[in-house]
Short mmCIF file of C-alpha atoms in Angstrom, two decimals:
data_model
loop_
_atom_site.label_atom_id
_atom_site.label_comp_id
_atom_site.label_asym_id
_atom_site.label_seq_id
_atom_site.Cartn_x
_atom_site.Cartn_y
_atom_site.Cartn_z
CA MET A 16 139.07 39.71 111.86
CA ALA A 17 135.89 41.55 112.92
CA THR A 18 135.24 44.84 111.20
CA GLU A 19 135.56 46.76 114.45
CA ASP A 20 138.94 45.01 115.08
CA LYS A 21 140.14 45.83 111.52
CA ASN A 22 139.39 49.42 111.76
CA ARG A 23 140.94 49.85 115.17
CA ALA A 24 144.01 48.04 113.90
CA THR A 25 144.18 50.36 111.00
CA ALA A 26 143.86 53.40 113.35
CA ALA A 27 146.53 51.89 115.73
CA ALA A 28 148.82 51.42 112.71
CA ILE A 29 148.53 54.93 111.62
CA LEU A 30 148.91 56.73 115.01
CA PRO A 31 152.54 56.08 115.82
CA LEU A 32 153.45 56.91 112.02
CA VAL A 33 152.13 60.37 112.33
CA GLY A 34 154.09 61.13 115.49
CA GLY A 35 151.75 59.72 118.15
CA ALA A 36 148.86 61.24 119.93
CA ALA A 37 150.87 64.30 121.19
CA ASN A 38 151.61 65.30 117.71
CA VAL A 39 147.91 65.32 116.56
CA SER A 40 146.22 68.83 116.95
CA SER A 41 143.00 68.20 115.09
CA ILE A 42 141.15 65.26 113.52
CA ALA A 43 138.48 65.37 110.77
CA HIS A 44 137.48 63.42 107.72
CA CYS A 45 135.73 63.89 104.36
CA MET A 46 134.30 61.26 102.03
CA THR A 47 137.55 59.56 101.50
CA ARG A 48 140.38 61.05 103.68
CA LEU A 49 141.36 61.22 107.20
CA ARG A 50 142.49 64.85 107.71
CA LEU A 51 145.00 65.54 110.49
CA GLY A 52 146.31 68.69 111.93
CA LEU A 53 149.86 67.95 113.11
CA HIS A 54 152.14 69.95 115.33
CA ASP A 55 155.38 68.66 113.82
CA ARG A 56 155.23 67.40 110.07
CA SER A 57 158.87 66.03 110.47
CA LEU A 58 157.65 63.32 112.78
CA VAL A 59 155.46 61.70 110.10
CA ASP A 60 156.75 58.60 108.25
CA ASP A 61 155.25 58.93 104.71
CA GLU A 62 156.59 55.74 103.26
CA ALA A 63 155.63 53.51 106.23
CA LEU A 64 152.08 55.15 106.11
CA LYS A 65 151.73 54.38 102.39
CA ALA A 66 152.58 50.67 103.30
CA VAL A 67 149.73 50.31 105.76
CA PRO A 68 147.25 48.02 103.82
CA ALA A 69 144.22 50.19 104.30
CA VAL A 70 145.99 53.48 103.26
CA MET A 71 145.61 54.31 99.58
CA GLY A 72 147.93 57.41 99.52
CA VAL A 73 148.71 60.53 101.39
CA VAL A 74 148.17 64.16 100.51
CA GLU A 75 149.64 67.24 102.12
CA ASP A 76 147.65 70.44 102.11
CA ASP A 77 146.76 72.73 105.01
CA THR A 78 146.07 69.47 106.83
CA TYR A 79 147.83 66.04 106.41
CA GLN A 80 145.39 63.79 104.52
CA ILE A 81 145.49 60.08 104.58
CA VAL A 82 143.39 58.39 101.86
CA LEU A 83 141.44 55.49 103.22
CA GLY A 84 138.38 55.44 100.83
CA PRO A 85 134.52 55.90 101.35
CA GLY A 86 133.15 53.91 104.14
CA THR A 87 136.52 52.92 105.66
CA VAL A 88 137.35 56.46 106.65
CA ALA A 89 133.99 56.95 108.41
CA ARG A 90 134.76 53.90 110.51
CA VAL A 91 138.46 54.31 111.14
CA THR A 92 138.23 58.00 112.28
CA PRO A 93 136.24 57.33 115.48
CA GLU A 94 138.72 54.61 116.42
CA PHE A 95 141.65 57.05 115.64
CA GLU A 96 140.01 59.74 117.76
CA GLN A 97 139.55 57.16 120.68
CA LEU A 98 143.19 56.10 120.44
CA VAL A 99 144.40 59.76 120.42
CA GLU A 100 142.32 60.49 123.64
CA GLU A 101 143.61 57.42 125.27
CA GLY A 102 147.21 58.28 124.25
CA ARG A 103 146.90 61.88 125.71
CA ALA A 104 145.36 60.48 128.82
CA ALA A 105 148.25 58.02 129.27
CA ALA A 106 150.90 60.79 128.63
CA PRO A 107 153.44 61.18 131.55
CA GLU A 108 152.62 63.89 134.19
CA PRO A 109 154.87 66.89 134.15
CA GLY A 110 157.08 65.62 136.87
CA GLU A 111 157.43 61.98 135.64
CA ALA A 112 159.79 62.36 132.63
CA ALA A 113 161.48 65.51 131.57
CA PRO A 114 161.58 65.60 127.72
CA SER A 115 164.85 66.66 126.06
CA VAL A 116 163.10 69.47 124.42
CA SER A 117 160.44 71.61 126.22
CA ALA A 118 156.78 71.49 125.16
CA GLU A 119 157.06 75.16 124.38
CA GLU A 120 160.05 74.73 122.08
CA LEU A 121 158.38 71.72 120.33
CA ALA A 122 155.13 73.63 119.97
CA ALA A 123 157.05 76.61 118.57
CA GLN A 124 159.09 74.45 116.11
CA GLY A 125 155.81 72.74 114.96
CA ALA A 126 154.04 76.07 114.56
CA ALA A 127 156.86 77.53 112.49
CA MET A 128 156.82 74.50 110.09
CA LYS A 129 153.17 74.61 109.84
CA ALA A 130 153.18 78.36 109.10
CA ALA A 131 155.87 77.80 106.45
CA ARG A 132 153.87 75.01 104.89
CA LYS A 133 150.55 76.98 104.86
CA ALA A 134 152.28 80.04 103.40
CA LYS A 135 153.09 78.13 100.20
CA ASN A 136 149.43 77.05 99.68
CA ALA A 137 147.34 79.44 101.65
CA THR A 138 146.49 81.86 98.91
CA PRO A 139 143.24 83.88 99.66
CA PHE A 140 141.49 82.20 96.74
CA LYS A 141 142.36 78.53 97.85
CA LEU A 142 141.41 79.39 101.37
CA PHE A 143 138.07 80.61 100.20
CA LEU A 144 137.53 77.52 98.30
CA ARG A 145 138.32 75.41 101.21
CA ARG A 146 135.72 77.21 103.22
CA ILE A 147 133.14 76.70 100.43
CA ALA A 148 134.08 72.87 100.46
CA ASN A 149 133.68 72.77 104.28
CA ILE A 150 130.12 74.30 103.84
CA PHE A 151 128.87 71.79 101.15
CA VAL A 152 130.82 68.50 101.67
CA PRO A 153 128.82 67.70 104.88
CA LEU A 154 125.65 67.84 102.76
CA ILE A 155 126.90 65.27 100.23
CA PRO A 156 125.62 62.12 102.10
CA ALA A 157 122.15 63.59 102.15
CA LEU A 158 122.21 64.57 98.64
CA ILE A 159 123.33 61.03 97.62
CA GLY A 160 120.67 59.31 99.74
CA CYS A 161 117.87 61.52 98.53
CA GLY A 162 119.21 61.30 94.89
CA ILE A 163 119.17 57.55 94.95
CA ILE A 164 115.59 57.60 96.44
CA ALA A 165 114.46 60.13 93.69
CA GLY A 166 115.92 57.85 90.95
CA LEU A 167 114.16 54.77 92.44
CA ASN A 168 110.89 56.76 92.74
CA GLY A 169 111.15 57.91 89.11
CA LEU A 170 111.64 54.29 88.00
CA LEU A 171 108.65 53.00 89.98
CA VAL A 172 106.48 55.92 88.58
CA ASN A 173 107.47 55.04 84.96
CA LEU A 174 106.65 51.51 85.47
CA GLY A 175 103.49 52.23 87.33
CA TRP A 176 104.48 50.03 90.25
CA LEU A 177 103.72 50.69 94.05
CA THR A 178 101.53 53.70 93.29
CA SER A 179 100.68 54.00 97.03
CA VAL A 180 104.31 54.15 97.96
CA THR A 181 105.69 56.53 95.36
CA PRO A 182 104.20 59.65 96.97
CA ALA A 183 106.00 58.87 100.20
CA LEU A 184 109.29 58.24 98.31
CA ALA A 185 108.85 61.55 96.53
CA ALA A 186 108.50 63.24 99.91
CA MET A 187 111.69 61.53 101.15
CA ALA A 188 113.61 62.56 98.07
CA SER A 189 112.33 66.14 97.88
CA GLY A 190 112.26 67.09 101.69
CA PHE A 191 116.02 67.76 101.98
CA MET A 192 116.21 69.74 98.70
CA ALA A 193 113.33 71.89 99.83
CA LEU A 194 115.25 73.03 102.85
CA ILE A 195 118.76 72.82 101.67
CA ALA A 196 119.18 76.54 101.88
CA VAL A 197 118.69 76.26 105.66
CA PHE A 198 121.39 73.68 105.94
CA VAL A 199 123.83 75.83 103.84
CA GLY A 200 123.17 78.81 105.94
CA TYR A 201 123.77 76.86 109.17
CA ASN A 202 127.07 75.47 107.83
CA THR A 203 128.19 78.88 106.36
CA ALA A 204 127.73 80.68 109.71
CA LYS A 205 129.62 77.92 111.52
CA GLU A 206 132.50 78.14 108.95
CA PHE A 207 132.83 81.81 109.13
CA GLY A 208 132.79 82.03 112.88
CA GLY A 209 129.19 83.02 113.65
CA THR A 210 126.30 81.31 115.52
CA PRO A 211 125.19 78.49 113.20
CA ILE A 212 121.59 78.64 114.13
CA LEU A 213 121.36 82.28 113.22
CA GLY A 214 122.80 81.58 109.84
CA GLY A 215 120.16 78.89 109.40
CA ALA A 216 117.37 81.26 110.55
CA VAL A 217 118.29 83.97 108.15
CA ALA A 218 118.65 81.42 105.24
CA ALA A 219 115.22 79.86 106.12
CA ILE A 220 113.67 83.19 104.96
CA ILE A 221 114.54 82.10 101.37
CA VAL A 222 112.47 79.02 101.47
CA PHE A 223 109.54 80.49 103.54
CA PRO A 224 106.32 80.30 101.39
CA GLY A 225 105.24 83.69 102.68
CA VAL A 226 107.89 85.56 100.58
CA ALA A 227 105.53 85.06 97.67
CA ASN A 228 103.64 87.96 99.01
CA ILE A 229 106.66 90.29 98.93
CA GLU A 230 107.74 92.41 95.98
CA ALA A 231 111.27 93.49 95.27
CA PHE A 232 112.73 95.20 92.34
CA GLY A 233 109.16 95.50 90.81
CA GLN A 234 108.69 91.66 90.90
CA LYS A 235 107.02 89.28 93.22
CA LEU A 236 109.49 86.97 95.03
CA SER A 237 109.15 83.34 94.88
CA PRO A 238 110.02 80.72 97.59
CA GLY A 239 113.46 79.22 97.12
CA GLN A 240 114.50 82.19 94.85
CA GLY A 241 118.29 82.57 95.11
CA GLY A 242 118.66 79.05 96.39
CA VAL A 243 121.95 78.01 97.88
CA LEU A 244 123.88 81.00 96.68
CA GLY A 245 121.35 83.34 98.42
CA ALA A 246 121.59 81.14 101.48
CA LEU A 247 125.44 81.38 101.41
CA GLY A 248 125.32 85.23 100.98
CA ALA A 249 122.61 85.75 103.62
CA ALA A 250 124.57 83.65 106.23
CA VAL A 251 127.80 85.44 105.54
CA LEU A 252 126.16 88.76 106.05
CA ALA A 253 124.53 87.45 109.26
CA VAL A 254 127.97 86.55 110.59
CA TYR A 255 129.25 90.03 109.99
CA VAL A 256 126.20 91.66 111.65
CA GLU A 257 126.51 89.41 114.67
CA LYS A 258 130.23 90.09 115.09
CA TRP A 259 129.56 93.87 114.83
CA CYS A 260 126.81 93.48 117.56
CA ARG A 261 129.19 91.41 119.70
CA ARG A 262 131.57 94.31 119.62
CA TRP A 263 129.24 97.31 120.39
CA VAL A 264 126.18 95.90 122.14
CA PRO A 265 126.56 95.95 125.99
CA GLU A 266 126.92 92.55 127.57
CA ALA A 267 123.84 92.93 129.61
CA LEU A 268 121.66 93.33 126.46
CA ASP A 269 123.73 90.99 124.16
CA VAL A 270 121.50 88.03 124.60
CA LEU A 271 118.45 89.99 123.51
CA VAL A 272 119.72 92.63 121.08
CA THR A 273 122.47 90.63 119.06
CA PRO A 274 120.30 87.79 117.67
CA THR A 275 117.33 90.26 117.02
CA LEU A 276 119.54 92.64 115.10
CA THR A 277 121.38 89.79 113.30
CA VAL A 278 118.19 88.23 111.92
CA LEU A 279 116.44 91.64 111.31
CA VAL A 280 119.17 93.37 109.40
CA SER A 281 120.35 90.19 107.46
CA GLY A 282 116.74 89.38 106.82
CA LEU A 283 115.83 92.70 105.34
CA VAL A 284 118.83 92.69 103.10
CA THR A 285 118.24 89.14 102.02
CA ILE A 286 114.47 89.75 101.14
CA PHE A 287 115.03 93.07 99.39
CA GLY A 288 118.34 92.49 97.76
CA LEU A 289 120.04 89.08 97.97
CA MET A 290 117.17 86.89 96.97
CA TYR A 291 116.69 88.76 93.73
CA VAL A 292 120.57 89.14 92.98
CA ALA A 293 121.25 85.49 93.83
CA GLY A 294 118.24 84.41 91.84
CA GLU A 295 119.65 86.12 88.82
CA ILE A 296 123.07 84.65 89.26
CA SER A 297 121.57 81.23 89.76
CA THR A 298 119.52 81.51 86.66
CA ALA A 299 122.63 82.61 84.69
CA ILE A 300 124.52 79.62 85.91
CA GLY A 301 121.89 77.14 84.65
CA THR A 302 121.49 79.07 81.31
CA PHE A 303 125.19 79.08 80.86
CA ALA A 304 125.64 75.36 81.44
CA ASP A 305 122.90 74.59 79.00
CA TRP A 306 124.30 77.04 76.43
CA LEU A 307 127.85 75.62 76.91
CA LEU A 308 126.87 72.00 76.30
CA SER A 309 124.35 72.87 73.64
CA ASN A 310 126.84 74.88 71.58
CA GLY A 311 130.17 73.62 72.77
CA GLY A 312 129.16 70.01 72.85
CA ALA A 313 132.07 67.63 72.30
CA GLY A 314 134.73 70.53 72.56
CA ALA A 315 133.42 71.69 75.99
CA GLY A 316 133.07 68.13 77.28
CA PHE A 317 136.75 67.41 75.96
CA VAL A 318 138.07 70.43 77.85
CA LEU A 319 136.03 69.78 81.08
CA GLY A 320 136.85 66.02 81.11
CA GLY A 321 140.50 66.64 80.49
CA LEU A 322 141.15 69.31 82.96
CA PHE A 323 139.32 67.85 85.89
CA LEU A 324 142.14 65.84 87.42
CA PRO A 325 144.64 68.80 87.47
CA LEU A 326 141.83 70.79 88.99
CA VAL A 327 141.52 68.20 91.70
CA MET A 328 145.23 68.19 92.37
CA LEU A 329 145.22 71.88 92.73
CA GLY A 330 142.09 71.89 94.93
CA LEU A 331 140.28 74.16 92.45
CA HIS A 332 137.48 71.56 91.91
CA GLN A 333 135.92 72.84 95.10
CA ALA A 334 134.62 75.82 93.32
CA LEU A 335 132.26 73.62 91.24
CA ILE A 336 130.39 72.39 94.35
CA PRO A 337 127.91 75.39 94.68
CA ILE A 338 127.57 75.28 90.84
CA HIS A 339 126.48 71.50 90.93
CA THR A 340 124.15 72.27 93.84
CA THR A 341 122.57 75.19 92.13
CA LEU A 342 122.01 73.20 88.93
CA ILE A 343 120.38 70.28 90.94
CA GLU A 344 118.00 72.89 92.61
CA GLN A 345 116.97 74.34 89.40
CA GLN A 346 116.92 71.39 86.96
CA GLY A 347 116.82 68.52 89.22
CA TYR A 348 120.26 67.29 88.16
CA THR A 349 123.67 68.60 87.34
CA VAL A 350 124.80 68.07 83.75
CA LEU A 351 128.46 68.81 84.58
CA LEU A 352 129.09 65.92 86.89
CA PRO A 353 128.85 62.97 84.42
CA ILE A 354 131.21 64.74 82.22
CA LEU A 355 133.77 65.45 84.90
CA ALA A 356 133.41 61.77 86.06
CA MET A 357 135.07 60.93 82.80
CA ALA A 358 138.39 61.88 84.31
CA GLY A 359 138.17 58.81 86.55
CA ALA A 360 137.50 56.63 83.59
CA GLY A 361 140.71 57.87 81.93
CA GLN A 362 142.57 57.08 85.17
CA VAL A 363 141.25 53.50 85.10
CA GLY A 364 142.25 53.05 81.48
CA ALA A 365 145.73 54.48 82.13
CA ALA A 366 146.19 52.14 85.09
CA ALA A 367 145.24 49.15 82.97
CA ALA A 368 147.82 50.24 80.37
CA VAL A 369 150.48 50.48 83.06
CA TYR A 370 149.73 47.09 84.32
CA PHE A 371 150.41 45.59 80.76
CA ARG A 372 153.50 47.90 80.16
CA LEU A 373 155.23 46.88 83.46
CA PRO A 374 154.94 43.16 83.54
CA ARG A 375 158.07 42.82 85.82
CA ASN A 376 157.13 45.32 88.36
CA GLU A 377 155.15 43.31 90.82
CA SER A 378 154.79 46.10 93.32
CA ILE A 379 152.98 48.58 90.91
CA ARG A 380 150.83 45.66 89.37
CA ARG A 381 149.88 44.70 92.95
CA THR A 382 148.82 48.26 93.64
CA ILE A 383 146.79 48.41 90.47
CA LYS A 384 145.01 45.08 91.12
CA SER A 385 143.99 46.29 94.58
CA ALA A 386 143.07 49.85 93.54
CA LEU A 387 141.25 49.15 90.32
CA PRO A 388 137.88 48.05 91.88
CA ALA A 389 137.77 51.27 93.87
CA GLY A 390 138.72 53.26 90.61
CA LEU A 391 135.72 51.62 88.69
CA LEU A 392 133.44 52.82 91.52
CA GLY A 393 134.75 56.38 91.14
CA VAL A 394 137.41 56.42 93.99
CA GLY A 395 140.35 57.72 92.15
CA GLU A 396 143.01 58.54 94.90
CA PRO A 397 144.58 55.03 94.98
CA LEU A 398 145.23 55.04 91.27
CA ILE A 399 146.34 58.74 91.16
CA TYR A 400 148.64 58.72 94.04
CA GLY A 401 149.76 55.04 93.79
CA VAL A 402 150.17 54.83 90.14
CA SER A 403 149.79 57.54 87.61
CA LEU A 404 151.12 60.49 89.47
CA PRO A 405 154.31 58.87 90.69
CA LEU A 406 155.10 57.75 87.11
CA GLY A 407 154.55 61.23 85.66
CA ARG A 408 153.56 60.80 81.99
CA PRO A 409 150.68 58.30 82.65
CA PHE A 410 149.00 61.07 84.68
CA ILE A 411 148.81 63.25 81.57
CA THR A 412 147.56 60.41 79.37
CA ALA A 413 144.87 59.55 81.82
CA CYS A 414 143.77 63.14 81.43
CA VAL A 415 143.52 62.52 77.73
CA GLY A 416 141.39 59.54 78.35
CA GLY A 417 139.06 61.73 80.60
CA ALA A 418 138.96 64.32 77.78
CA PHE A 419 137.71 61.91 75.12
CA GLY A 420 135.14 60.41 77.58
CA GLY A 421 133.95 63.96 78.37
CA GLY A 422 133.79 64.77 74.70
CA PHE A 423 131.55 61.74 74.03
CA ILE A 424 128.96 62.87 76.56
CA GLY A 425 129.23 66.45 75.62
CA LEU A 426 128.44 65.56 71.98
CA PHE A 427 125.20 63.86 73.02
CA ASN A 428 124.34 66.84 75.11
CA GLN A 429 124.81 69.03 72.05
CA LEU A 430 122.50 66.60 70.16
CA GLY A 431 119.80 67.05 72.74
CA ASP A 432 120.31 64.06 75.00
CA LYS A 433 121.12 65.53 78.41
CA VAL A 434 123.00 63.29 80.93
CA GLY A 435 122.83 64.61 84.60
CA SER A 436 123.29 63.44 88.09
CA THR A 437 120.79 64.13 90.89
CA ALA A 438 123.52 64.34 93.51
CA ILE A 439 127.23 65.05 93.82
CA GLY A 440 129.95 62.98 95.25
CA PRO A 441 129.87 59.58 93.48
CA SER A 442 131.24 58.89 90.00
CA GLY A 443 132.26 55.84 87.82
CA TRP A 444 129.90 53.05 88.21
CA ALA A 445 128.56 54.32 91.42
CA LEU A 446 126.86 57.15 89.52
CA PHE A 447 124.46 54.90 87.67
CA PRO A 448 121.80 55.04 90.55
CA LEU A 449 121.93 58.84 90.44
CA LEU A 450 121.55 59.36 86.69
CA ASP A 451 118.72 61.39 85.21
CA GLY A 452 118.19 63.20 81.90
CA ASN A 453 115.57 64.33 79.40
CA HIS A 454 115.10 61.10 77.46
CA GLY A 455 114.41 58.46 80.00
CA LEU A 456 116.82 56.44 82.25
CA GLY A 457 117.66 53.93 79.57
CA THR A 458 118.96 56.34 77.06
CA THR A 459 120.76 58.38 79.82
CA ALA A 460 122.51 55.20 81.36
CA ALA A 461 123.47 54.20 77.81
CA ILE A 462 125.11 57.40 77.05
CA TYR A 463 126.95 57.49 80.29
CA ALA A 464 128.16 53.96 79.97
CA GLY A 465 129.42 54.77 76.44
CA GLY A 466 131.41 57.67 77.88
CA LEU A 467 133.03 55.42 80.53
CA LEU A 468 134.03 52.93 77.75
CA VAL A 469 135.46 55.81 75.60
CA GLY A 470 137.43 57.04 78.69
CA TYR A 471 138.60 53.54 79.47
CA PHE A 472 139.85 52.86 76.02
CA ALA A 473 141.17 56.31 75.30
CA GLY A 474 143.17 56.30 78.55
CA PHE A 475 144.53 52.84 77.89
CA LEU A 476 145.67 53.61 74.28
CA ALA A 477 147.13 57.00 75.23
CA THR A 478 149.10 55.52 78.05
CA TYR A 479 150.09 52.19 76.31
CA PHE A 480 151.54 54.01 73.27
CA PHE A 481 152.56 57.48 74.64
CA GLY A 482 152.76 57.03 78.38
CA PHE A 483 156.27 55.58 78.73
CA SER A 484 159.58 56.82 77.41
CA LYS A 485 162.53 54.42 77.02
CA ASP A 486 164.00 55.73 80.22
CA LEU A 487 160.76 55.29 82.14
CA LEU A 488 160.44 51.71 81.09
CA THR A 489 164.12 50.93 81.89
CA GLU A 490 163.58 52.48 85.30
CA PHE A 491 160.25 50.88 86.23
CA ASN A 492 159.94 47.72 84.24
CA VAL A 493 162.01 45.79 86.85
CA SER A 494 161.18 43.54 89.77
CA GLN A 495 160.58 45.31 93.09
CA GLU A 496 160.75 42.04 94.91
CA PRO A 497 163.68 40.78 96.93
CA ALA A 498 165.97 38.64 94.76
CA GLU A 499 166.01 34.86 95.55
CA SER A 500 169.36 33.33 96.30
CA THR A 501 168.78 30.73 93.55
CA VAL A 502 168.21 33.35 90.90
CA ALA A 503 171.31 34.31 88.89
CA ALA A 504 172.45 37.90 89.50
CA THR A 505 171.35 40.50 86.94
CA ASP A 506 173.71 42.88 85.32
CA GLY A 507 174.40 46.00 87.44
CA PRO A 508 173.36 46.66 91.04
CA SER A 509 169.89 45.58 92.15
CA THR A 510 167.71 47.50 94.57
CA PRO A 511 165.16 44.96 96.08
CA ASP A 512 162.40 46.38 98.28
CA ALA A 513 162.95 49.82 96.54
CA PRO A 514 160.46 52.46 97.64
CA ALA A 515 158.10 54.05 95.24
CA LYS A 516 160.07 56.12 92.77
CA GLU A 517 159.68 59.81 92.35
CA PRO A 518 157.74 61.11 89.33
CA ALA A 519 159.76 60.46 86.17
CA GLY A 520 160.42 63.08 83.66
CA VAL A 521 157.58 63.80 81.20
#
């Protein structure tokens, strides 16, 4: 089947299972998930969705999220959007068919359910973190691309190869990072309801070379001072100034006065306040990260690697995105990401142990075999939502594996061998092209590979020996396939084609 046909088939399989085109209110995607706003959550068939071959899992948050994996989600989403548009266009005209429930009643019902669902999760802190993620996640493809080019350029420079090309590669790798504050400002204004280009204009002040001639708090400013944190603050301020102007400036003067006052007021505050304050905060973040791993070492890595999966489940990992970006701006790489990536290694090890501990459960073993390659490349959702989380205890032992892997890398950081990543997003084996450190690529890659192996083995051993109670084995170590007529009946009632079980008791 052609790739385009396969992607359209996936989209066509998903659409009726989420209630059809009329039930979809919004469509978006991140690196691995198709995120849908739905009018009526009760119309979704979760189990049927999970059975679609391309679907790795589903997650419900403020949007309904269907895990498709990197690459796939970017190709399926346009097909899904097209099918939704076609479905809406083909909907009956008002006089053609009278629904049993009016559109207003259906909308009211959906809105009530959506509000109730949001009320459980929509704490101010989590909503703020989602906004932060919406600002930085669109930047990840550029960070990855430029990070890989930077790694390639560093390798060529060290080898002395292609000396006429390496300056061009350096420009490609550094150009985006030199202007990342502008993109952050643009996205921030867009996310907070302002005019995106005004947010970008105010943030551009931070990277303008001419700020080197300005003095604030008794010190000369430097271009880029404050970085992405300063850009974030400047753009948020610009949004509030713009909204104030929209309320009070007469409409006849709005087109002239509002943008001028927005840039002027926000720009002055940025130059004579935010750049200095954000610069101090950014420096403190870098200093603290270095101090934490230099002094905490294995202990700090153990805690970070062990807690990352629960943070992901709670959505709190989004708070780390601006910290990663700040470290990349300051040091050229983030030392936190390789440690956090060990959580995925623990997940892989745990899944392998589950495979051997449940030899009769063909359904789970099939899921593991299909999801393991993605897990090795750092895409953990299929293993989390398809294996460890439904089983319960193996999710905890997977965290143990991540803790030991993180402790391994943290120990080497304490010994002076820093392991960092020049971009955020990938993990697992996919992180190798983005690795950087202070002792050469070979040493850095060897330490990271060692951490992965420790995570794999620790996750495997913890799950194999401690991941299953007797009840859990009795419940899950059974065939999920339909019984053949030639096979003798087993003791007790059988349940062929049983759906995935709920998390067992820990």
